[in-house]
Amino acid sequence: MTTRIRSFVVLVTAALLQATIFTEFRFLGASVEVLLLVTILAGYHGGPEHGSIFGFFASLLQDVLTGAPFGLHAMVYAPLAVGVSSLEDRLVESRPVIYGLGLALAISIGTALAGFTGLLFGQTAITSSLLINRSILAGITSALVAAPINKIILWSLSLSTPGALELRIPGK
């Protein structure tokens, strides 16, 4: 399978998980943000190009699932994936705990920014403190389920990174 087909399968599966399983399991009003998690991991592993593409399509799926104005989440997801991909260069050989905390922080920031962007466009009013609390909880719960999703993202992007080239000179 090509990278595009794998990425499409991952995005559709993430949207189905977001719409079915993870909306039923909430912790203090916050649920796992699978589409945002997929976006951030794609930006981390695939670079800014893959991250922004994943972010754009994941955000459109998120808009369809939540009934938000079309493109609202795109203002947050794609730039966040590009930002995470640029931070990836600076986190060379960090400990897994740092990666987990960074992932939880990125998801919390993305959820809060999406909520505040929704408030700007007249979406459901929620107090700022409640939005921040739920964003932090969403970041923590999403980071807890990130390990298997991380492996799936690595699988979906495995054909996009070029391997080592072996040069052969004829006659030698």
Short mmCIF file of C-alpha atoms in Angstrom, two decimals:
data_model
loop_
_atom_site.label_atom_id
_atom_site.label_comp_id
_atom_site.label_asym_id
_atom_site.label_seq_id
_atom_site.Cartn_x
_atom_site.Cartn_y
_atom_site.Cartn_z
CA MET A 1 0.00 0.00 0.00
CA THR A 2 1.16 3.49 -0.69
CA THR A 3 1.54 6.17 1.93
CA ARG A 4 -1.56 8.00 0.73
CA ILE A 5 -3.78 4.95 1.09
CA ARG A 6 -2.33 4.16 4.51
CA SER A 7 -2.82 7.75 5.63
CA PHE A 8 -6.41 7.72 4.38
CA VAL A 9 -7.11 4.49 6.27
CA VAL A 10 -5.56 5.93 9.44
CA LEU A 11 -7.61 9.14 9.20
CA VAL A 12 -10.90 7.33 8.57
CA THR A 13 -10.20 4.88 11.39
CA ALA A 14 -9.30 7.74 13.74
CA ALA A 15 -12.52 9.55 12.83
CA LEU A 16 -14.56 6.41 13.47
CA LEU A 17 -12.84 5.89 16.82
CA GLN A 18 -13.43 9.53 17.71
CA ALA A 19 -17.11 9.33 16.78
CA THR A 20 -17.91 6.00 18.41
CA ILE A 21 -15.70 4.64 21.17
CA PHE A 22 -13.90 7.66 22.57
CA THR A 23 -16.99 9.87 22.81
CA GLU A 24 -18.54 7.32 25.15
CA PHE A 25 -15.59 7.27 27.54
CA ARG A 26 -15.14 10.65 29.15
CA PHE A 27 -13.09 11.60 32.17
CA LEU A 28 -14.55 14.63 33.95
CA GLY A 29 -16.08 15.84 30.69
CA ALA A 30 -12.99 15.36 28.52
CA SER A 31 -12.39 12.60 26.01
CA VAL A 32 -9.45 11.39 23.98
CA GLU A 33 -8.78 13.65 20.99
CA VAL A 34 -7.80 10.98 18.47
CA LEU A 35 -7.79 13.19 15.38
CA LEU A 36 -5.61 15.79 17.07
CA LEU A 37 -3.33 13.04 18.37
CA VAL A 38 -2.95 11.60 14.86
CA THR A 39 -2.18 15.08 13.53
CA ILE A 40 0.51 15.78 16.10
CA LEU A 41 2.16 12.38 15.68
CA ALA A 42 2.12 12.76 11.88
CA GLY A 43 3.78 16.15 12.24
CA TYR A 44 6.35 14.71 14.60
CA HIS A 45 7.25 11.66 12.52
CA GLY A 46 6.52 12.87 9.01
CA GLY A 47 7.69 16.44 9.12
CA PRO A 48 5.78 19.62 8.35
CA GLU A 49 4.41 18.42 4.99
CA HIS A 50 2.81 15.24 6.30
CA GLY A 51 1.74 16.97 9.49
CA SER A 52 -0.04 19.78 7.71
CA ILE A 53 -1.76 17.38 5.29
CA PHE A 54 -2.86 15.11 8.14
CA GLY A 55 -3.91 18.17 10.12
CA PHE A 56 -5.99 19.64 7.33
CA PHE A 57 -7.93 16.47 6.58
CA ALA A 58 -8.24 15.47 10.25
CA SER A 59 -9.60 18.92 11.03
CA LEU A 60 -12.20 18.67 8.29
CA LEU A 61 -13.28 15.30 9.69
CA GLN A 62 -13.41 16.85 13.17
CA ASP A 63 -15.61 19.67 11.84
CA VAL A 64 -17.98 17.13 10.33
CA LEU A 65 -18.14 15.14 13.57
CA THR A 66 -18.70 18.12 15.85
CA GLY A 67 -20.90 20.24 13.62
CA ALA A 68 -18.45 23.12 13.81
CA PRO A 69 -18.17 25.57 10.91
CA PHE A 70 -16.28 23.91 8.11
CA GLY A 71 -12.58 24.75 8.42
CA LEU A 72 -12.66 25.91 12.04
CA HIS A 73 -10.32 23.21 13.30
CA ALA A 74 -8.09 23.62 10.22
CA MET A 75 -6.95 26.95 11.64
CA VAL A 76 -5.50 25.06 14.61
CA TYR A 77 -4.58 21.50 13.58
CA ALA A 78 -2.34 22.14 10.56
CA PRO A 79 -0.27 24.97 12.11
CA LEU A 80 0.09 22.95 15.31
CA ALA A 81 1.44 19.96 13.36
CA VAL A 82 3.96 22.18 11.61
CA GLY A 83 5.01 23.64 14.97
CA VAL A 84 5.43 20.18 16.49
CA SER A 85 7.53 19.07 13.53
CA SER A 86 9.87 22.01 14.03
CA LEU A 87 10.20 21.19 17.73
CA GLU A 88 11.08 17.61 16.87
CA ASP A 89 14.49 18.75 15.66
CA ARG A 90 15.21 20.30 19.04
CA LEU A 91 14.25 17.24 21.11
CA VAL A 92 17.08 15.00 20.00
CA GLU A 93 17.58 12.06 22.32
CA SER A 94 15.21 13.11 25.06
CA ARG A 95 13.69 10.70 27.50
CA PRO A 96 10.30 9.09 26.79
CA VAL A 97 8.80 11.00 29.71
CA ILE A 98 9.70 14.28 28.00
CA TYR A 99 8.05 13.08 24.79
CA GLY A 100 4.91 12.09 26.70
CA LEU A 101 4.72 15.42 28.50
CA GLY A 102 5.33 17.27 25.25
CA LEU A 103 2.57 15.31 23.56
CA ALA A 104 0.13 16.01 26.39
CA LEU A 105 1.07 19.69 26.26
CA ALA A 106 0.63 19.87 22.48
CA ILE A 107 -2.79 18.22 22.65
CA SER A 108 -3.84 20.51 25.50
CA ILE A 109 -2.74 23.57 23.53
CA GLY A 110 -4.49 22.32 20.39
CA THR A 111 -7.72 21.60 22.22
CA ALA A 112 -7.69 24.97 23.97
CA LEU A 113 -6.90 26.84 20.74
CA ALA A 114 -9.71 25.03 18.92
CA GLY A 115 -12.09 25.93 21.75
CA PHE A 116 -11.06 29.58 21.79
CA THR A 117 -11.28 29.74 17.99
CA GLY A 118 -14.80 28.36 18.25
CA LEU A 119 -15.67 31.04 20.77
CA LEU A 120 -14.45 33.69 18.33
CA PHE A 121 -16.85 32.38 15.70
CA GLY A 122 -19.87 32.16 18.00
CA GLN A 123 -19.80 28.52 18.95
CA THR A 124 -21.17 27.26 22.25
CA ALA A 125 -20.14 29.53 25.08
CA ILE A 126 -17.99 27.88 27.74
CA THR A 127 -16.08 29.54 30.52
CA SER A 128 -12.36 29.93 29.98
CA SER A 129 -11.45 28.03 33.15
CA LEU A 130 -13.63 25.06 32.20
CA LEU A 131 -12.18 25.05 28.68
CA ILE A 132 -8.63 25.06 30.02
CA ASN A 133 -9.40 22.31 32.56
CA ARG A 134 -10.96 20.09 29.91
CA SER A 135 -8.10 20.80 27.52
CA ILE A 136 -5.57 19.67 30.10
CA LEU A 137 -7.59 16.52 30.83
CA ALA A 138 -7.93 15.81 27.09
CA GLY A 139 -4.17 16.17 26.71
CA ILE A 140 -3.48 13.75 29.54
CA THR A 141 -6.02 11.14 28.42
CA SER A 142 -4.86 11.36 24.81
CA ALA A 143 -1.22 10.95 25.82
CA LEU A 144 -2.16 7.80 27.75
CA VAL A 145 -3.45 6.08 24.60
CA ALA A 146 -0.74 7.43 22.30
CA ALA A 147 1.56 4.38 22.23
CA PRO A 148 -0.47 2.16 19.88
CA ILE A 149 -1.51 5.12 17.73
CA ASN A 150 2.15 6.13 17.46
CA LYS A 151 2.99 2.73 15.96
CA ILE A 152 0.12 3.05 13.50
CA ILE A 153 1.34 6.48 12.39
CA LEU A 154 4.86 5.11 11.92
CA TRP A 155 3.37 2.32 9.79
CA SER A 156 1.36 4.75 7.67
CA LEU A 157 4.39 6.96 6.99
CA SER A 158 6.91 4.15 6.54
CA LEU A 159 7.03 4.35 2.75
CA SER A 160 7.37 8.12 2.64
CA THR A 161 10.88 8.35 4.01
CA PRO A 162 13.55 7.33 1.52
CA GLY A 163 15.87 4.54 2.49
CA ALA A 164 19.58 4.29 1.88
CA LEU A 165 20.55 4.40 -1.77
CA GLU A 166 23.03 1.90 -3.03
CA LEU A 167 24.98 3.14 -6.02
CA ARG A 168 26.22 0.55 -8.44
CA ILE A 169 28.78 1.39 -11.05
CA PRO A 170 28.54 -0.86 -14.11
CA GLY A 171 31.65 -2.85 -14.82
CA LYS A 172 33.08 -2.78 -11.32
#
